């Protein structure tokens, strides 16, 4: 399986705390976490040529992870379209934390993807679909302290499946882990992962991301998209 971890990689350059939590940046940390015998991982970042997402790299990716925050608008539409087409052709996409506002997630959802937010909260996550492959081996409930509060209403289309619910100590709730299908591609949105916290070090969070990558991996990728005029296979008169 070939995985590409995309990160905006801007907070890493401005706030030493991010690199302290995540040596190698969020992209490097996640790549290191995911790499194993049957998963080949590469990273790509905003400041690389073509955002690190050349046609060749995108076509050679089974599952892409996306972390972005303050620079969503700096990703050229042409790159967003390239990733979008890859999802339509079967590539899996894992959308992390503040990437709820990324151009690619908004394009796939067709909604604003707005939510409520506040720094420095305590979150309790509940596994609400324990028999889902993304929840395999994950505790029924676990705490992230601190984690940024993300609250409902979260303006997304109805997810195919809701797997994790978050509750925050300000009383807010959030659909923290949910799946969508677009074209031939599987998409998982997962809420934890504020850059100055340590959610990606959490054992349950790591398990969820690893499970999600395997769940989103297509049986077949780069399925050609077409809309042909079609002759009948049977006699119709
Ligand atoms: Zn955040």
PDB file of C-alpha atoms and ligand atoms in Angstrom:
ATOM      1  CA  UNK A   1       0.000   0.000   0.000  1.00  0.00           C
ATOM      2  CA  UNK A   2       1.275   3.475  -0.828  1.00  0.00           C
ATOM      3  CA  UNK A   3       0.392   6.306   1.520  1.00  0.00           C
ATOM      4  CA  UNK A   4       1.098  10.035   1.093  1.00  0.00           C
ATOM      5  CA  UNK A   5       0.925  12.264   4.171  1.00  0.00           C
ATOM      6  CA  UNK A   6       0.279  15.888   3.161  1.00  0.00           C
ATOM      7  CA  UNK A   7       0.894  18.667   5.663  1.00  0.00           C
ATOM      8  CA  UNK A   8       0.762  22.420   5.313  1.00  0.00           C
ATOM      9  CA  UNK A   9       3.989  22.467   7.417  1.00  0.00           C
ATOM     10  CA  UNK A  10       3.699  26.144   8.414  1.00  0.00           C
ATOM     11  CA  UNK A  11       3.194  25.937  12.207  1.00  0.00           C
ATOM     12  CA  UNK A  12       6.309  23.774  12.301  1.00  0.00           C
ATOM     13  CA  UNK A  13       8.293  26.742  10.965  1.00  0.00           C
ATOM     14  CA  UNK A  14       6.793  29.279  13.384  1.00  0.00           C
ATOM     15  CA  UNK A  15       6.205  27.478  16.684  1.00  0.00           C
ATOM     16  CA  UNK A  16       8.954  25.259  18.186  1.00  0.00           C
ATOM     17  CA  UNK A  17       6.334  23.486  20.309  1.00  0.00           C
ATOM     18  CA  UNK A  18       4.970  21.724  17.227  1.00  0.00           C
ATOM     19  CA  UNK A  19       8.336  20.155  16.419  1.00  0.00           C
ATOM     20  CA  UNK A  20       8.825  19.300  20.092  1.00  0.00           C
ATOM     21  CA  UNK A  21       5.573  17.306  20.027  1.00  0.00           C
ATOM     22  CA  UNK A  22       6.079  15.981  16.535  1.00  0.00           C
ATOM     23  CA  UNK A  23       9.719  15.590  15.509  1.00  0.00           C
ATOM     24  CA  UNK A  24       9.949  15.849  11.737  1.00  0.00           C
ATOM     25  CA  UNK A  25       6.704  17.849  11.712  1.00  0.00           C
ATOM     26  CA  UNK A  26       3.164  16.466  11.781  1.00  0.00           C
ATOM     27  CA  UNK A  27       3.795  14.881   8.360  1.00  0.00           C
ATOM     28  CA  UNK A  28       7.067  13.261   9.442  1.00  0.00           C
ATOM     29  CA  UNK A  29       5.579  12.038  12.707  1.00  0.00           C
ATOM     30  CA  UNK A  30       2.536  10.466  11.044  1.00  0.00           C
ATOM     31  CA  UNK A  31       4.662   8.956   8.260  1.00  0.00           C
ATOM     32  CA  UNK A  32       6.909   7.352  10.835  1.00  0.00           C
ATOM     33  CA  UNK A  33       3.897   6.025  12.728  1.00  0.00           C
ATOM     34  CA  UNK A  34       2.320   4.491   9.618  1.00  0.00           C
ATOM     35  CA  UNK A  35       5.369   2.986   7.916  1.00  0.00           C
ATOM     36  CA  UNK A  36       5.504  -0.805   8.205  1.00  0.00           C
ATOM     37  CA  UNK A  37       6.229  -3.880   6.065  1.00  0.00           C
ATOM     38  CA  UNK A  38       3.250  -3.447   3.767  1.00  0.00           C
ATOM     39  CA  UNK A  39       2.861   0.352   3.882  1.00  0.00           C
ATOM     40  CA  UNK A  40       5.237   2.596   1.954  1.00  0.00           C
ATOM     41  CA  UNK A  41       4.850   6.184   3.136  1.00  0.00           C
ATOM     42  CA  UNK A  42       5.944   9.444   1.558  1.00  0.00           C
ATOM     43  CA  UNK A  43       5.305  12.999   2.720  1.00  0.00           C
ATOM     44  CA  UNK A  44       4.351  16.125   0.787  1.00  0.00           C
ATOM     45  CA  UNK A  45       4.122  19.741   1.972  1.00  0.00           C
ATOM     46  CA  UNK A  46       2.705  23.060   0.782  1.00  0.00           C
ATOM     47  CA  UNK A  47       6.023  24.757   0.014  1.00  0.00           C
ATOM     48  CA  UNK A  48       7.258  21.994  -2.270  1.00  0.00           C
ATOM     49  CA  UNK A  49       6.813  22.332  -6.007  1.00  0.00           C
ATOM     50  CA  UNK A  50       3.154  21.572  -6.871  1.00  0.00           C
ATOM     51  CA  UNK A  51       2.591  21.230  -3.097  1.00  0.00           C
ATOM     52  CA  UNK A  52       4.539  17.981  -3.342  1.00  0.00           C
ATOM     53  CA  UNK A  53       1.554  16.504  -5.179  1.00  0.00           C
ATOM     54  CA  UNK A  54       2.681  15.979  -8.751  1.00  0.00           C
ATOM     55  CA  UNK A  55       0.451  13.985 -11.072  1.00  0.00           C
ATOM     56  CA  UNK A  56       2.810  11.010 -10.738  1.00  0.00           C
ATOM     57  CA  UNK A  57       2.756  11.057  -6.924  1.00  0.00           C
ATOM     58  CA  UNK A  58      -1.022  11.426  -6.691  1.00  0.00           C
ATOM     59  CA  UNK A  59      -1.583   8.595  -9.179  1.00  0.00           C
ATOM     60  CA  UNK A  60       0.840   6.435  -7.212  1.00  0.00           C
ATOM     61  CA  UNK A  61      -1.040   6.979  -3.903  1.00  0.00           C
ATOM     62  CA  UNK A  62      -3.583   4.539  -2.440  1.00  0.00           C
ATOM     63  CA  UNK A  63      -4.452   6.644   0.597  1.00  0.00           C
ATOM     64  CA  UNK A  64      -3.689  10.317   1.287  1.00  0.00           C
ATOM     65  CA  UNK A  65      -3.731  11.987   4.717  1.00  0.00           C
ATOM     66  CA  UNK A  66      -4.358  15.748   4.819  1.00  0.00           C
ATOM     67  CA  UNK A  67      -3.469  18.167   7.635  1.00  0.00           C
ATOM     68  CA  UNK A  68      -3.866  21.899   7.004  1.00  0.00           C
ATOM     69  CA  UNK A  69      -4.899  24.960   8.989  1.00  0.00           C
ATOM     70  CA  UNK A  70      -4.014  28.571   8.178  1.00  0.00           C
ATOM     71  CA  UNK A  71      -2.984  28.242   4.552  1.00  0.00           C
ATOM     72  CA  UNK A  72      -5.875  26.338   2.951  1.00  0.00           C
ATOM     73  CA  UNK A  73      -6.301  29.129   0.403  1.00  0.00           C
ATOM     74  CA  UNK A  74      -2.679  28.798  -0.732  1.00  0.00           C
ATOM     75  CA  UNK A  75      -3.297  25.341  -2.177  1.00  0.00           C
ATOM     76  CA  UNK A  76      -3.908  26.028  -5.891  1.00  0.00           C
ATOM     77  CA  UNK A  77      -7.271  24.892  -7.270  1.00  0.00           C
ATOM     78  CA  UNK A  78      -5.419  22.843  -9.855  1.00  0.00           C
ATOM     79  CA  UNK A  79      -3.876  20.683  -7.095  1.00  0.00           C
ATOM     80  CA  UNK A  80      -7.218  20.399  -5.288  1.00  0.00           C
ATOM     81  CA  UNK A  81      -8.844  19.233  -8.538  1.00  0.00           C
ATOM     82  CA  UNK A  82      -6.073  16.664  -9.010  1.00  0.00           C
ATOM     83  CA  UNK A  83      -6.669  15.202  -5.519  1.00  0.00           C
ATOM     84  CA  UNK A  84     -10.453  15.350  -6.044  1.00  0.00           C
ATOM     85  CA  UNK A  85     -10.195  13.397  -9.310  1.00  0.00           C
ATOM     86  CA  UNK A  86      -7.969  10.829  -7.590  1.00  0.00           C
ATOM     87  CA  UNK A  87     -10.639  10.328  -4.893  1.00  0.00           C
ATOM     88  CA  UNK A  88     -13.273   9.900  -7.612  1.00  0.00           C
ATOM     89  CA  UNK A  89     -11.035   7.236  -9.195  1.00  0.00           C
ATOM     90  CA  UNK A  90     -10.721   5.367  -5.891  1.00  0.00           C
ATOM     91  CA  UNK A  91      -7.965   6.941  -3.761  1.00  0.00           C
ATOM     92  CA  UNK A  92      -8.742   6.963  -0.015  1.00  0.00           C
ATOM     93  CA  UNK A  93      -8.548  10.266   1.886  1.00  0.00           C
ATOM     94  CA  UNK A  94      -8.097  10.806   5.631  1.00  0.00           C
ATOM     95  CA  UNK A  95      -8.952  14.395   6.611  1.00  0.00           C
ATOM     96  CA  UNK A  96      -7.428  15.417   9.933  1.00  0.00           C
ATOM     97  CA  UNK A  97      -8.503  18.087  12.441  1.00  0.00           C
ATOM     98  CA  UNK A  98      -8.425  21.638  10.985  1.00  0.00           C
ATOM     99  CA  UNK A  99      -8.447  20.240   7.463  1.00  0.00           C
ATOM    100  CA  UNK A 100     -12.235  20.378   7.923  1.00  0.00           C
ATOM    101  CA  UNK A 101     -11.810  23.760   6.205  1.00  0.00           C
ATOM    102  CA  UNK A 102      -9.426  22.556   3.494  1.00  0.00           C
ATOM    103  CA  UNK A 103     -10.453  23.219  -0.088  1.00  0.00           C
ATOM    104  CA  UNK A 104     -10.428  19.495  -0.855  1.00  0.00           C
ATOM    105  CA  UNK A 105     -12.760  18.530   2.027  1.00  0.00           C
ATOM    106  CA  UNK A 106     -15.166  21.399   1.276  1.00  0.00           C
ATOM    107  CA  UNK A 107     -15.229  20.433  -2.385  1.00  0.00           C
ATOM    108  CA  UNK A 108     -15.968  16.810  -1.516  1.00  0.00           C
ATOM    109  CA  UNK A 109     -18.664  17.783   1.005  1.00  0.00           C
ATOM    110  CA  UNK A 110     -20.281  20.638  -0.933  1.00  0.00           C
ATOM    111  CA  UNK A 111     -20.956  22.479   2.354  1.00  0.00           C
ATOM    112  CA  UNK A 112     -19.167  25.162   4.417  1.00  0.00           C
ATOM    113  CA  UNK A 113     -17.775  22.615   6.932  1.00  0.00           C
ATOM    114  CA  UNK A 114     -18.051  25.344   9.597  1.00  0.00           C
ATOM    115  CA  UNK A 115     -18.004  24.362  13.270  1.00  0.00           C
ATOM    116  CA  UNK A 116     -17.574  25.921  16.725  1.00  0.00           C
ATOM    117  CA  UNK A 117     -14.059  26.039  18.199  1.00  0.00           C
ATOM    118  CA  UNK A 118     -12.120  27.062  21.306  1.00  0.00           C
ATOM    119  CA  UNK A 119      -8.571  26.306  22.461  1.00  0.00           C
ATOM    120  CA  UNK A 120      -7.583  24.393  25.574  1.00  0.00           C
ATOM    121  CA  UNK A 121     -10.493  22.080  26.342  1.00  0.00           C
ATOM    122  CA  UNK A 122     -10.642  18.505  27.626  1.00  0.00           C
ATOM    123  CA  UNK A 123     -12.259  15.997  25.279  1.00  0.00           C
ATOM    124  CA  UNK A 124     -13.794  12.609  25.932  1.00  0.00           C
ATOM    125  CA  UNK A 125     -14.223  10.527  22.772  1.00  0.00           C
ATOM    126  CA  UNK A 126     -16.784   7.738  22.586  1.00  0.00           C
ATOM    127  CA  UNK A 127     -16.658   4.856  20.116  1.00  0.00           C
ATOM    128  CA  UNK A 128     -20.247   4.664  18.894  1.00  0.00           C
ATOM    129  CA  UNK A 129     -19.778   2.052  16.147  1.00  0.00           C
ATOM    130  CA  UNK A 130     -17.481  -0.486  17.833  1.00  0.00           C
ATOM    131  CA  UNK A 131     -17.877  -3.107  15.125  1.00  0.00           C
ATOM    132  CA  UNK A 132     -16.526  -0.814  12.383  1.00  0.00           C
ATOM    133  CA  UNK A 133     -13.039  -1.680  11.047  1.00  0.00           C
ATOM    134  CA  UNK A 134     -11.799   1.832  11.969  1.00  0.00           C
ATOM    135  CA  UNK A 135     -12.749   1.149  15.608  1.00  0.00           C
ATOM    136  CA  UNK A 136     -10.911  -2.212  15.832  1.00  0.00           C
ATOM    137  CA  UNK A 137      -8.982  -2.422  19.096  1.00  0.00           C
ATOM    138  CA  UNK A 138      -9.989   1.120  20.116  1.00  0.00           C
ATOM    139  CA  UNK A 139     -11.216   1.723  23.689  1.00  0.00           C
ATOM    140  CA  UNK A 140     -14.928   2.375  24.200  1.00  0.00           C
ATOM    141  CA  UNK A 141     -13.997   5.799  25.530  1.00  0.00           C
ATOM    142  CA  UNK A 142     -10.773   7.776  26.033  1.00  0.00           C
ATOM    143  CA  UNK A 143      -9.707  11.275  27.027  1.00  0.00           C
ATOM    144  CA  UNK A 144      -7.578  13.863  25.230  1.00  0.00           C
ATOM    145  CA  UNK A 145      -6.427  16.605  27.596  1.00  0.00           C
ATOM    146  CA  UNK A 146      -5.934  19.200  26.317  1.00  0.00           C
ATOM    147  CA  UNK A 147      -7.554  19.204  22.907  1.00  0.00           C
ATOM    148  CA  UNK A 148      -9.070  22.064  20.968  1.00  0.00           C
ATOM    149  CA  UNK A 149     -12.870  22.114  21.284  1.00  0.00           C
ATOM    150  CA  UNK A 150     -14.743  21.496  18.036  1.00  0.00           C
ATOM    151  CA  UNK A 151     -18.499  21.772  18.502  1.00  0.00           C
ATOM    152  CA  UNK A 152     -21.738  21.152  16.636  1.00  0.00           C
ATOM    153  CA  UNK A 153     -23.324  22.201  14.441  1.00  0.00           C
ATOM    154  CA  UNK A 154     -20.672  20.875  12.056  1.00  0.00           C
ATOM    155  CA  UNK A 155     -21.887  21.802   8.565  1.00  0.00           C
ATOM    156  CA  UNK A 156     -21.217  18.570   6.700  1.00  0.00           C
ATOM    157  CA  UNK A 157     -23.546  16.376   4.640  1.00  0.00           C
ATOM    158  CA  UNK A 158     -24.945  13.404   6.574  1.00  0.00           C
ATOM    159  CA  UNK A 159     -22.008  11.011   6.946  1.00  0.00           C
ATOM    160  CA  UNK A 160     -22.288   7.419   5.713  1.00  0.00           C
ATOM    161  CA  UNK A 161     -21.195   6.242   9.153  1.00  0.00           C
ATOM    162  CA  UNK A 162     -20.608   7.947  12.478  1.00  0.00           C
ATOM    163  CA  UNK A 163     -17.918   6.026  14.353  1.00  0.00           C
ATOM    164  CA  UNK A 164     -16.703   8.399  17.085  1.00  0.00           C
ATOM    165  CA  UNK A 165     -18.465  11.125  19.072  1.00  0.00           C
ATOM    166  CA  UNK A 166     -16.581  13.763  21.036  1.00  0.00           C
ATOM    167  CA  UNK A 167     -17.749  15.458  24.244  1.00  0.00           C
ATOM    168  CA  UNK A 168     -15.941  18.533  25.587  1.00  0.00           C
ATOM    169  CA  UNK A 169     -15.842  19.871  29.123  1.00  0.00           C
ATOM    170  CA  UNK A 170     -17.598  23.066  28.036  1.00  0.00           C
ATOM    171  CA  UNK A 171     -20.647  20.877  27.330  1.00  0.00           C
ATOM    172  CA  UNK A 172     -20.212  20.742  23.543  1.00  0.00           C
ATOM    173  CA  UNK A 173     -20.526  17.599  21.433  1.00  0.00           C
ATOM    174  CA  UNK A 174     -19.056  16.821  18.008  1.00  0.00           C
ATOM    175  CA  UNK A 175     -19.146  14.163  15.293  1.00  0.00           C
ATOM    176  CA  UNK A 176     -15.436  13.413  15.749  1.00  0.00           C
ATOM    177  CA  UNK A 177     -15.004  10.475  13.376  1.00  0.00           C
ATOM    178  CA  UNK A 178     -17.160   9.928  10.328  1.00  0.00           C
ATOM    179  CA  UNK A 179     -17.003   8.379   6.889  1.00  0.00           C
ATOM    180  CA  UNK A 180     -18.154   9.436   3.440  1.00  0.00           C
ATOM    181  CA  UNK A 181     -18.024   7.870  -0.009  1.00  0.00           C
ATOM    182  CA  UNK A 182     -17.469  10.071  -3.039  1.00  0.00           C
ATOM    183  CA  UNK A 183     -17.164   8.460  -6.458  1.00  0.00           C
ATOM    184  CA  UNK A 184     -15.029   5.356  -5.938  1.00  0.00           C
ATOM    185  CA  UNK A 185     -13.164   6.861  -2.977  1.00  0.00           C
ATOM    186  CA  UNK A 186     -13.564   6.373   0.759  1.00  0.00           C
ATOM    187  CA  UNK A 187     -13.125   9.383   3.052  1.00  0.00           C
ATOM    188  CA  UNK A 188     -12.659   9.510   6.838  1.00  0.00           C
ATOM    189  CA  UNK A 189     -12.802  12.770   8.762  1.00  0.00           C
ATOM    190  CA  UNK A 190     -11.161  12.660  12.220  1.00  0.00           C
ATOM    191  CA  UNK A 191     -11.262  15.639  14.585  1.00  0.00           C
ATOM    192  CA  UNK A 192      -8.274  15.374  17.017  1.00  0.00           C
ATOM    193  CA  UNK A 193      -4.869  16.812  16.108  1.00  0.00           C
ATOM    194  CA  UNK A 194      -4.439  20.482  17.106  1.00  0.00           C
ATOM    195  CA  UNK A 195      -0.798  21.334  16.372  1.00  0.00           C
ATOM    196  CA  UNK A 196       0.287  22.401  19.862  1.00  0.00           C
ATOM    197  CA  UNK A 197      -1.357  19.451  21.629  1.00  0.00           C
ATOM    198  CA  UNK A 198      -0.212  15.840  21.587  1.00  0.00           C
ATOM    199  CA  UNK A 199      -3.238  13.933  20.265  1.00  0.00           C
ATOM    200  CA  UNK A 200      -1.226  12.114  17.591  1.00  0.00           C
ATOM    201  CA  UNK A 201       0.876  10.576  20.394  1.00  0.00           C
ATOM    202  CA  UNK A 202      -2.244   9.002  21.921  1.00  0.00           C
ATOM    203  CA  UNK A 203      -2.406   5.237  21.478  1.00  0.00           C
ATOM    204  CA  UNK A 204      -6.116   5.190  20.568  1.00  0.00           C
ATOM    205  CA  UNK A 205      -5.722   8.065  18.100  1.00  0.00           C
ATOM    206  CA  UNK A 206      -2.821   6.227  16.446  1.00  0.00           C
ATOM    207  CA  UNK A 207      -4.844   3.014  16.230  1.00  0.00           C
ATOM    208  CA  UNK A 208      -7.757   4.886  14.644  1.00  0.00           C
ATOM    209  CA  UNK A 209      -5.550   6.529  11.996  1.00  0.00           C
ATOM    210  CA  UNK A 210      -3.817   3.233  11.178  1.00  0.00           C
ATOM    211  CA  UNK A 211      -7.186   1.444  10.918  1.00  0.00           C
ATOM    212  CA  UNK A 212      -8.586   4.267   8.777  1.00  0.00           C
ATOM    213  CA  UNK A 213      -5.722   4.015   6.301  1.00  0.00           C
ATOM    214  CA  UNK A 214      -6.386   0.291   5.804  1.00  0.00           C
ATOM    215  CA  UNK A 215     -10.155   0.858   5.593  1.00  0.00           C
ATOM    216  CA  UNK A 216      -9.774   3.617   2.979  1.00  0.00           C
ATOM    217  CA  UNK A 217      -7.309   1.680   0.814  1.00  0.00           C
ATOM    218  CA  UNK A 218      -9.035   0.891  -2.483  1.00  0.00           C
ATOM    219  CA  UNK A 219      -9.270  -2.648  -3.849  1.00  0.00           C
ATOM    220  CA  UNK A 220      -8.698  -0.995  -7.195  1.00  0.00           C
ATOM    221  CA  UNK A 221      -7.480   2.559  -7.762  1.00  0.00           C
ATOM    222  CA  UNK A 222      -7.251   4.861 -10.789  1.00  0.00           C
ATOM    223  CA  UNK A 223     -10.579   3.557 -12.086  1.00  0.00           C
ATOM    224  CA  UNK A 224     -11.177   5.426 -15.331  1.00  0.00           C
ATOM    225  CA  UNK A 225     -14.079   7.865 -15.151  1.00  0.00           C
ATOM    226  CA  UNK A 226     -16.278   8.089 -18.221  1.00  0.00           C
ATOM    227  CA  UNK A 227     -19.816   8.762 -19.317  1.00  0.00           C
ATOM    228  CA  UNK A 228     -20.221   6.726 -22.498  1.00  0.00           C
ATOM    229  CA  UNK A 229     -23.143   6.504 -24.896  1.00  0.00           C
ATOM    230  CA  UNK A 230     -23.942   2.811 -24.624  1.00  0.00           C
ATOM    231  CA  UNK A 231     -25.285   0.280 -27.101  1.00  0.00           C
ATOM    232  CA  UNK A 232     -27.716  -2.365 -25.741  1.00  0.00           C
ATOM    233  CA  UNK A 233     -26.280  -5.806 -25.024  1.00  0.00           C
ATOM    234  CA  UNK A 234     -29.655  -7.458 -25.715  1.00  0.00           C
ATOM    235  CA  UNK A 235     -32.047  -7.074 -28.622  1.00  0.00           C
ATOM    236  CA  UNK A 236     -34.424  -4.302 -27.611  1.00  0.00           C
ATOM    237  CA  UNK A 237     -37.078  -4.698 -30.304  1.00  0.00           C
TER     238      UNK A 237
HETATM  239 ZN1  LIG B   1      -6.501  23.311  15.710  1.00  0.00          ZN
END
